[in-house]
CSV table of C-alpha atoms and ligand atoms in Angstrom, one decimal:
chain,number,residue,atom,x,y,z
V,117,MET,CA,132.8,189.5,80.7
V,118,SER,CA,132.5,190.9,77.1
V,119,TYR,CA,130.8,194.2,76.4
V,120,LYS,CA,130.1,196.2,73.3
V,121,ILE,CA,130.8,199.9,73.7
V,122,ALA,CA,129.9,202.5,71.0
V,123,LEU,CA,132.4,205.4,70.9
V,124,ILE,CA,131.3,208.8,69.6
V,125,CYS,CA,134.4,211.0,69.4
V,126,GLY,CA,132.5,214.0,68.1
V,127,ASP,CA,134.1,217.3,67.3
V,128,GLY,CA,136.8,219.7,68.6
V,129,ILE,CA,138.7,218.1,71.6
V,130,GLY,CA,136.3,215.1,71.4
V,131,PRO,CA,138.6,212.6,69.6
V,132,GLU,CA,141.5,213.5,72.0
V,133,ILE,CA,139.6,213.0,75.2
V,134,VAL,CA,137.7,209.9,74.1
V,135,ASN,CA,141.1,208.3,73.2
V,136,GLU,CA,142.3,208.8,76.8
V,137,ALA,CA,139.1,207.3,78.2
V,138,ARG,CA,139.5,204.3,76.0
V,139,LYS,CA,143.0,203.9,77.2
V,140,VAL,CA,141.7,203.7,80.8
V,141,LEU,CA,138.9,201.3,79.8
V,142,ASP,CA,141.5,199.0,78.1
V,143,LYS,CA,143.5,199.1,81.4
V,144,VAL,CA,140.3,198.0,83.2
V,145,CYS,CA,140.0,195.1,80.8
V,146,ASP,CA,143.6,194.0,81.5
V,147,VAL,CA,143.3,194.3,85.2
V,148,TYR,CA,139.8,192.8,85.7
V,149,GLY,CA,139.8,190.3,82.8
V,150,HIS,CA,137.0,191.8,80.8
V,151,SER,CA,136.8,192.3,77.0
V,152,PHE,CA,135.4,195.5,75.4
V,153,THR,CA,134.7,195.7,71.7
V,154,TYR,CA,134.5,199.3,70.4
V,155,LYS,CA,132.5,200.6,67.5
V,156,ASN,CA,133.2,204.2,66.3
V,157,LEU,CA,130.1,206.2,65.4
V,158,LEU,CA,129.7,209.6,63.8
V,159,LEU,CA,127.6,212.4,65.3
V,160,GLY,CA,127.4,216.2,65.1
V,161,GLY,CA,129.9,218.1,62.9
V,162,ALA,CA,131.9,214.9,62.1
V,163,SER,CA,128.7,213.3,60.7
V,164,ILE,CA,127.8,216.4,58.8
V,165,ASP,CA,131.2,216.4,57.1
V,166,VAL,CA,130.7,212.8,55.9
V,167,HIS,CA,127.0,212.4,55.5
V,168,GLY,CA,125.6,215.9,55.3
V,169,VAL,CA,123.5,215.3,58.4
V,170,PRO,CA,124.4,215.4,62.1
V,171,LEU,CA,122.8,212.0,62.9
V,172,THR,CA,122.2,209.0,60.8
V,173,GLU,CA,120.0,205.9,61.3
V,174,GLU,CA,123.2,203.8,61.2
V,175,THR,CA,124.5,205.7,64.3
V,176,ILE,CA,121.2,205.2,66.1
V,177,GLU,CA,121.0,201.5,65.3
V,178,GLU,CA,124.6,200.8,66.2
V,179,ALA,CA,124.3,202.7,69.4
V,180,LYS,CA,121.1,200.8,70.3
V,181,SER,CA,122.9,197.5,69.6
V,182,SER,CA,125.7,198.3,72.1
V,183,ASP,CA,125.8,198.0,75.9
V,184,ALA,CA,126.5,201.7,76.3
V,185,VAL,CA,127.8,204.8,74.4
V,186,LEU,CA,130.8,206.9,75.4
V,187,MET,CA,130.8,210.3,73.8
V,188,GLY,CA,133.3,213.2,73.6
V,189,SER,CA,131.5,216.4,72.8
V,190,ILE,CA,130.0,217.8,69.6
V,191,GLY,CA,129.8,221.3,68.0
V,192,GLY,CA,132.2,223.9,66.7
V,193,ASP,CA,132.8,227.6,66.9
V,194,ALA,CA,129.4,229.1,65.9
V,195,LYS,CA,131.1,232.2,64.5
V,196,THR,CA,133.6,230.5,62.1
V,197,SER,CA,132.4,226.9,61.5
V,198,PRO,CA,130.4,226.2,58.3
V,199,TRP,CA,128.2,223.8,60.2
V,200,TYR,CA,126.4,226.9,61.6
V,201,GLN,CA,125.5,228.2,58.1
V,202,LEU,CA,123.1,225.3,58.0
V,203,GLU,CA,119.5,225.5,59.1
V,204,PRO,CA,119.1,224.7,62.9
V,205,SER,CA,117.7,221.2,62.3
V,206,LYS,CA,120.9,220.3,60.4
V,207,ARG,CA,123.5,221.7,62.8
V,208,PRO,CA,125.6,219.5,65.2
V,209,GLU,CA,123.5,220.1,68.3
V,210,ALA,CA,120.4,218.7,66.5
V,211,GLY,CA,122.3,215.4,66.3
V,212,LEU,CA,122.7,215.4,70.1
V,213,LEU,CA,119.1,216.1,70.8
V,214,GLY,CA,118.1,213.5,68.1
V,215,ILE,CA,120.2,210.7,69.6
V,216,ARG,CA,119.0,211.4,73.1
V,217,LYS,CA,115.4,211.2,71.8
V,218,ALA,CA,116.0,208.1,69.7
V,219,LEU,CA,117.5,206.2,72.6
V,220,ASN,CA,114.8,207.4,75.0
V,221,LEU,CA,117.3,208.8,77.5
V,222,PHE,CA,115.0,210.3,80.1
V,223,ALA,CA,117.3,210.4,83.1
V,224,ASN,CA,120.3,212.7,83.2
V,225,LEU,CA,122.9,212.2,85.9
V,226,ARG,CA,125.3,215.0,86.8
V,227,PRO,CA,127.7,214.4,89.7
V,228,ALA,CA,129.3,217.3,91.5
V,229,TYR,CA,132.2,216.2,93.6
V,230,LEU,CA,134.8,218.4,95.2
V,231,TYR,CA,138.4,216.9,95.1
V,232,GLN,CA,140.3,218.1,98.2
V,233,GLU,CA,143.3,218.7,95.8
V,234,LEU,CA,141.2,221.2,93.8
V,235,LYS,CA,139.6,223.0,96.7
V,236,ASP,CA,141.1,226.3,95.6
V,237,ALA,CA,139.0,226.2,92.4
V,238,CYS,CA,135.8,226.1,94.5
V,239,PRO,CA,134.3,229.6,94.8
V,240,LEU,CA,132.8,228.9,98.2
V,241,LYS,CA,134.4,229.9,101.5
V,242,GLU,CA,136.2,227.3,103.5
V,243,GLU,CA,133.5,227.1,106.2
V,244,ARG,CA,130.8,226.4,103.5
V,245,ILE,CA,132.9,223.6,101.9
V,246,GLY,CA,133.4,221.8,105.2
V,247,ASP,CA,134.6,218.3,104.5
V,248,GLY,CA,133.7,218.8,100.8
V,249,PHE,CA,130.7,217.5,98.9
V,250,ASP,CA,129.8,214.6,96.7
V,251,MET,CA,126.3,214.8,95.2
V,252,ILE,CA,124.6,213.6,92.0
V,253,ILE,CA,121.7,215.4,90.4
V,254,VAL,CA,119.2,213.2,88.7
V,255,ARG,CA,117.3,215.3,86.3
V,256,GLU,CA,114.2,214.3,84.2
V,257,LEU,CA,115.2,215.0,80.6
V,258,THR,CA,112.4,214.4,78.2
V,259,GLY,CA,109.3,216.0,79.8
V,260,GLY,CA,108.2,219.1,81.6
V,261,LEU,CA,108.3,222.7,80.3
V,262,TYR,CA,110.8,222.1,77.5
V,263,PHE,CA,108.6,219.5,75.8
V,264,GLY,CA,105.1,220.8,76.6
V,265,GLU,CA,102.8,222.6,74.2
V,266,ARG,CA,103.9,226.2,73.5
V,267,LYS,CA,102.5,229.0,71.4
V,268,THR,CA,102.4,232.8,71.1
V,269,VAL,CA,99.1,234.4,70.4
V,270,GLU,CA,98.2,238.1,69.8
V,271,GLU,CA,94.9,239.6,70.9
V,272,ASN,CA,94.1,243.3,70.6
V,273,GLY,CA,97.7,244.0,69.6
V,274,VAL,CA,99.1,242.4,72.8
V,275,LYS,CA,101.2,239.3,72.4
V,276,THR,CA,101.0,236.4,74.9
V,277,ALA,CA,103.5,233.5,75.0
V,278,ILE,CA,102.4,230.3,76.6
V,279,ASP,CA,104.6,227.3,77.6
V,280,THR,CA,103.1,224.3,79.3
V,281,LEU,CA,104.6,222.3,82.2
V,282,SER,CA,103.1,218.9,82.3
V,283,TYR,CA,104.1,215.6,83.8
V,284,ASN,CA,102.2,212.3,84.0
V,285,GLU,CA,102.7,209.9,86.9
V,286,ASN,CA,104.5,207.3,84.7
V,287,GLU,CA,107.2,209.9,83.7
V,288,ILE,CA,107.7,210.8,87.4
V,289,ARG,CA,107.7,207.2,88.6
V,290,ARG,CA,110.4,206.0,86.3
V,291,ILE,CA,112.8,208.9,87.1
V,292,ALA,CA,112.1,208.5,90.8
V,293,ILE,CA,113.0,204.8,90.6
V,294,LYS,CA,116.3,205.7,88.9
V,295,ALA,CA,117.1,208.2,91.7
V,296,PHE,CA,116.3,205.6,94.5
V,297,GLU,CA,118.3,202.9,92.7
V,298,ILE,CA,121.3,205.3,92.4
V,299,ALA,CA,121.0,206.4,96.1
V,300,GLY,CA,121.1,202.7,97.0
V,301,LYS,CA,124.6,202.6,95.5
V,302,ARG,CA,125.6,205.7,97.4
V,303,ARG,CA,124.9,207.3,100.8
V,304,LYS,CA,121.2,206.4,100.7
V,305,LYS,CA,119.5,209.8,100.7
V,306,VAL,CA,117.3,211.3,98.1
V,307,THR,CA,116.3,215.0,98.1
V,308,SER,CA,113.4,215.5,95.8
V,309,VAL,CA,113.2,219.1,94.6
V,310,ASP,CA,109.9,220.7,93.5
V,311,LYS,CA,107.7,223.8,93.8
V,312,ALA,CA,104.8,222.0,95.5
V,313,ASN,CA,103.6,225.1,97.2
V,314,VAL,CA,102.6,226.6,93.8
V,315,LEU,CA,102.6,224.0,91.0
V,316,ASP,CA,100.1,221.1,90.4
V,317,SER,CA,102.8,219.2,88.5
V,318,SER,CA,105.0,219.5,91.6
V,319,ARG,CA,102.3,218.2,93.9
V,320,LEU,CA,101.8,215.2,91.7
V,321,TRP,CA,105.6,214.8,91.6
V,322,ARG,CA,105.8,214.8,95.4
V,323,SER,CA,103.0,212.3,95.8
V,324,VAL,CA,104.5,209.9,93.2
V,325,VAL,CA,107.9,210.2,94.7
V,326,GLU,CA,106.5,209.4,98.2
V,327,ASP,CA,104.8,206.3,96.7
V,328,VAL,CA,108.0,205.1,95.0
V,329,ALA,CA,109.9,205.7,98.3
V,330,LYS,CA,107.8,202.9,100.0
V,331,ASP,CA,109.7,200.3,97.9
V,332,TYR,CA,113.1,201.7,99.3
V,333,PRO,CA,112.7,201.6,103.1
V,334,ASP,CA,116.5,201.9,103.6
V,335,ILE,CA,116.7,205.2,101.7
V,336,THR,CA,115.9,208.5,103.4
V,337,LEU,CA,113.6,210.8,101.4
V,338,GLU,CA,113.3,214.5,101.9
V,339,HIS,CA,111.5,217.2,99.9
V,340,MET,CA,112.9,220.6,99.2
V,341,LEU,CA,111.5,223.6,97.4
V,342,VAL,CA,113.5,224.6,94.4
V,343,ASP,CA,114.3,228.1,95.6
V,344,ASN,CA,115.6,226.8,98.9
V,345,CYS,CA,117.6,224.1,97.0
V,346,ALA,CA,119.3,226.8,94.9
V,347,MET,CA,120.3,228.5,98.2
V,348,GLN,CA,121.4,225.4,100.0
V,349,LEU,CA,123.7,224.4,97.1
V,350,VAL,CA,125.9,227.3,98.0
V,351,HIS,CA,125.1,227.5,101.7
V,352,ASN,CA,125.7,223.8,102.7
V,353,PRO,CA,126.4,221.6,99.6
V,354,GLY,CA,127.7,218.8,101.8
V,355,GLN,CA,124.1,217.9,102.9
V,356,PHE,CA,123.2,216.4,99.5
V,357,ASP,CA,123.6,212.9,98.2
V,358,VAL,CA,121.1,212.4,95.4
V,359,ILE,CA,119.0,215.3,94.2
V,360,LEU,CA,115.9,214.2,92.2
V,361,THR,CA,114.2,216.9,90.1
V,362,GLU,CA,112.2,217.7,86.9
V,363,ASN,CA,113.7,219.0,83.7
V,364,MET,CA,113.9,222.8,84.0
V,365,PHE,CA,114.8,222.8,87.7
V,366,GLY,CA,117.5,220.2,87.0
V,367,ASP,CA,118.9,222.2,84.1
V,368,ILE,CA,119.4,225.2,86.4
V,369,LEU,CA,120.5,223.4,89.6
V,370,SER,CA,123.0,221.1,87.8
V,371,ASP,CA,124.8,224.1,86.3
V,372,GLU,CA,124.8,225.7,89.7
V,373,ALA,CA,126.2,222.6,91.3
V,374,SER,CA,128.9,222.2,88.7
V,375,MET,CA,130.0,225.9,89.1
V,376,VAL,CA,130.5,225.2,92.8
V,377,THR,CA,133.1,222.5,92.0
V,378,GLY,CA,134.9,225.2,90.0
V,379,SER,CA,136.5,223.0,87.3
V,380,ILE,CA,134.7,222.4,84.0
V,381,GLY,CA,137.2,219.8,82.8
V,382,MET,CA,136.4,217.5,85.7
V,383,LEU,CA,132.6,217.1,85.3
V,384,SER,CA,131.1,213.9,84.0
V,385,SER,CA,127.5,213.1,83.0
V,386,ALA,CA,125.3,210.2,82.0
V,387,SER,CA,121.9,209.9,80.3
V,388,LEU,CA,120.0,206.7,80.9
V,389,ASN,CA,116.9,205.0,79.6
V,390,GLU,CA,114.6,202.4,81.4
V,391,THR,CA,117.1,199.6,81.0
V,392,SER,CA,120.7,199.9,82.1
V,393,PHE,CA,121.7,201.4,78.7
V,394,GLY,CA,123.1,204.9,78.8
V,395,LEU,CA,125.1,207.6,77.0
V,396,TYR,CA,128.1,209.0,78.9
V,397,GLU,CA,129.7,212.3,78.1
V,398,PRO,CA,131.6,215.1,79.8
V,399,SER,CA,129.5,218.1,80.8
V,400,HIS,CA,131.7,220.5,78.9
V,401,GLY,CA,131.6,221.2,75.2
V,402,SER,CA,134.0,220.6,72.4
V,403,ALA,CA,136.3,223.5,73.3
V,404,PRO,CA,137.2,224.4,69.7
V,405,ASP,CA,139.7,227.0,71.0
V,406,ILE,CA,142.0,224.3,72.2
V,407,ALA,CA,141.2,221.4,69.8
V,408,GLY,CA,144.2,219.6,68.4
V,409,LYS,CA,146.7,221.2,70.9
V,410,GLY,CA,146.9,218.2,73.1
V,411,ILE,CA,146.2,220.2,76.3
V,412,ALA,CA,142.5,219.4,76.9
V,413,ASN,CA,141.7,217.8,80.3
V,414,PRO,CA,140.4,214.3,79.7
V,415,ILE,CA,139.3,213.6,83.3
V,416,ALA,CA,135.6,214.5,82.8
V,417,THR,CA,135.5,211.9,80.0
V,418,ILE,CA,137.4,209.3,82.0
V,419,LEU,CA,135.0,209.9,84.9
V,420,SER,CA,132.1,209.5,82.5
V,421,ALA,CA,133.7,206.1,81.5
V,422,ALA,CA,133.7,205.2,85.2
V,423,MET,CA,130.0,206.1,85.3
V,424,LEU,CA,129.4,203.8,82.3
V,425,LEU,CA,131.1,200.9,84.2
V,426,ARG,CA,129.0,201.5,87.2
V,427,TYR,CA,125.5,202.2,85.7
V,428,SER,CA,125.4,200.4,82.4
V,429,LEU,CA,127.8,197.4,83.0
V,430,ASN,CA,127.2,197.1,86.8
V,431,LEU,CA,130.9,197.0,87.4
V,432,ASP,CA,131.1,198.9,90.6
V,433,LYS,CA,134.6,197.7,91.7
V,434,GLU,CA,136.0,198.7,88.3
V,435,ALA,CA,134.3,202.1,88.5
V,436,ASP,CA,135.8,202.7,92.0
V,437,ALA,CA,139.2,201.8,90.6
V,438,VAL,CA,139.1,204.4,87.9
V,439,GLU,CA,137.8,207.1,90.3
V,440,LYS,CA,140.5,206.2,92.7
V,441,ALA,CA,143.1,206.4,90.0
V,442,VAL,CA,141.9,209.9,89.2
V,443,GLN,CA,142.1,210.9,92.8
V,444,GLU,CA,145.7,209.5,93.0
V,445,VAL,CA,146.9,211.4,90.0
V,446,LEU,CA,145.6,214.6,91.5
V,447,LYS,CA,147.2,213.7,94.9
V,448,ASP,CA,150.5,213.1,93.0
V,449,GLY,CA,150.3,216.7,91.8
V,450,TYR,CA,149.6,216.2,88.1
V,451,ARG,CA,147.4,218.8,86.4
V,452,THR,CA,146.3,219.8,82.9
V,453,GLY,CA,146.5,223.5,82.2
V,454,ASP,CA,142.8,224.3,83.1
V,455,ILE,CA,143.3,223.0,86.7
V,456,MET,CA,147.0,223.9,87.1
V,457,SER,CA,148.1,225.4,90.4
V,458,GLU,CA,151.5,226.4,91.9
V,459,GLY,CA,153.8,223.5,92.8
V,460,CYS,CA,152.0,221.0,90.5
V,461,THR,CA,153.3,219.4,87.3
V,462,CYS,CA,151.5,220.5,84.1
V,463,VAL,CA,150.8,217.6,81.7
V,464,GLY,CA,149.0,217.3,78.4
V,465,THR,CA,145.9,215.2,77.4
V,466,ALA,CA,147.8,212.0,76.5
V,467,GLN,CA,150.1,212.1,79.5
V,468,MET,CA,147.1,212.6,81.9
V,469,GLY,CA,145.4,209.6,80.3
V,470,ASP,CA,148.6,207.5,80.7
V,471,LEU,CA,149.0,208.5,84.4
V,472,ILE,CA,145.4,207.6,85.2
V,473,ALA,CA,145.6,204.3,83.3
V,474,GLU,CA,148.8,203.4,85.1
V,475,ARG,CA,147.1,203.8,88.5
V,476,VAL,CA,144.0,201.6,87.7
V,477,LYS,CA,144.5,198.6,90.0
W,1590,LIG,P1,133.1,224.6,76.1
W,1590,LIG,O1,132.7,223.8,77.3
W,1590,LIG,O2,133.4,223.8,74.9
W,1590,LIG,O3,134.3,225.5,76.4
W,1590,LIG,C1,134.3,226.5,77.4
W,1590,LIG,C2,135.7,226.9,77.9
W,1590,LIG,O4,136.2,225.8,78.7
W,1590,LIG,C3,136.7,227.0,76.8
W,1590,LIG,O5,137.6,228.0,77.1
W,1590,LIG,C4,137.4,225.7,76.7
W,1590,LIG,O6,138.6,225.7,76.2
W,1590,LIG,C5,137.3,225.2,78.2
W,1590,LIG,N1,137.2,223.8,78.3
W,1590,LIG,C6,136.1,223.0,78.1
W,1590,LIG,N2,136.4,221.7,78.2
W,1590,LIG,C7,137.7,221.7,78.6
W,1590,LIG,C8,138.6,220.6,78.9
W,1590,LIG,N3,138.2,219.3,78.9
W,1590,LIG,N4,139.9,220.9,79.2
W,1590,LIG,C9,140.3,222.2,79.2
W,1590,LIG,N5,139.5,223.2,78.9
W,1590,LIG,C10,138.2,223.0,78.6
W,1590,LIG,O7,131.9,225.5,75.8
W,1590,LIG,P2,131.7,226.5,74.5
W,1590,LIG,O8,133.0,227.1,74.1
W,1590,LIG,O9,130.6,227.4,74.9
W,1590,LIG,O10,131.1,225.5,73.4
W,1590,LIG,C11,131.9,225.0,72.3
W,1590,LIG,C12,131.1,224.1,71.5
W,1590,LIG,O11,130.7,222.9,72.3
W,1590,LIG,C13,129.8,224.7,71.0
W,1590,LIG,O12,129.6,224.3,69.6
W,1590,LIG,C14,128.7,224.1,71.9
W,1590,LIG,O13,127.5,224.1,71.2
W,1590,LIG,C15,129.3,222.8,72.1
W,1590,LIG,N6,128.8,222.1,73.4
W,1590,LIG,C16,128.6,220.8,73.3
W,1590,LIG,C17,128.1,220.1,74.4
W,1590,LIG,C18,127.9,218.5,74.2
W,1590,LIG,O14,128.4,218.0,73.3
W,1590,LIG,N7,127.1,218.0,75.1
W,1590,LIG,C19,127.9,220.7,75.6
W,1590,LIG,C20,128.2,222.1,75.7
W,1590,LIG,C21,128.7,222.8,74.5
């Protein structure tokens, strides 16, 4: 099959890590007989340098006309980069928020997976880790508290700040459908996280999720209050398969879940819209402190490319092959500096990409 993939290298280590992910995608093409056409697009600081703005119409239109977007990361060092002398709406991060909005990416997926080989990086005790964990957090990304009406008023010399948390049933339904579809490709369990003992928006959330669940009889649904979920993530992370939650809860829980894996260079992410289209990027930033040194860990970006194969191109076998290749490289004892441990072989960005590509079968 032929597919069109937009590549946004971005800033800092972005070009280095995207290059390695592309290497792995090319190997997938060779092994499985597909053809990928790539289009390089500018976003963030790289776009400011050329066009004076972090996001152009051209980038949006080209992204829309592709099957999926693979991105590195954007942004620079806020203390030294001239990009941060610009007003906030012209800075690199505004480009990222802008493209997510323009592409209507309402579902954010963040997997948290513990590789047995990297168990030492996990801050939890052995008995909590058990056989490891493998979960994915499906977070609503375009509604809720961060997008509701907000204002600060002053009465009789006392200031009051108001933020509004609102969800309509359509917004809840579409993200719930995503979570159930994803669970169908995994261990078939959805944990919907809310605060239904207090919030009206959570009570609506719960009733819509229950309604959607009726269409997925083979998937187990459980509800969990957000405070309990925060505890369970460090108490017994192995119990989770797919966690479905609203924007702010997901923001906090997904960072907690990623810290539990202990290695920032390994964490992939995806943002999807109502079709199979998505934008795939590592969870980490552009790491300006190590940019250009050839030492960045490309695995989060390579795993993001695996998610692209699975969720946008529906190539499950190919995605499995990439994930297995990553696992094998770790088993064979190769590490980039950020995940290095005694007895392993330290390799650079490009060599890590080569080693993974070699193992795609
Ligand atoms: P960061 O994630 O870029 O870096 C934090 C630390 O982790 C640094 O020490 C860095 O060297 C290390 N690190 C990150 N990724 C690594 C990798 N793949 N391999 C090895 N080490 C890695 O976070 P930061 O320093 O707070 O932010 C730097 C820039 O990235 C900022 O401009 C920020 O706004 C931006 N940012 C972008 C995104 C995105 O593009 N989605 C996300 C987060 C931060």
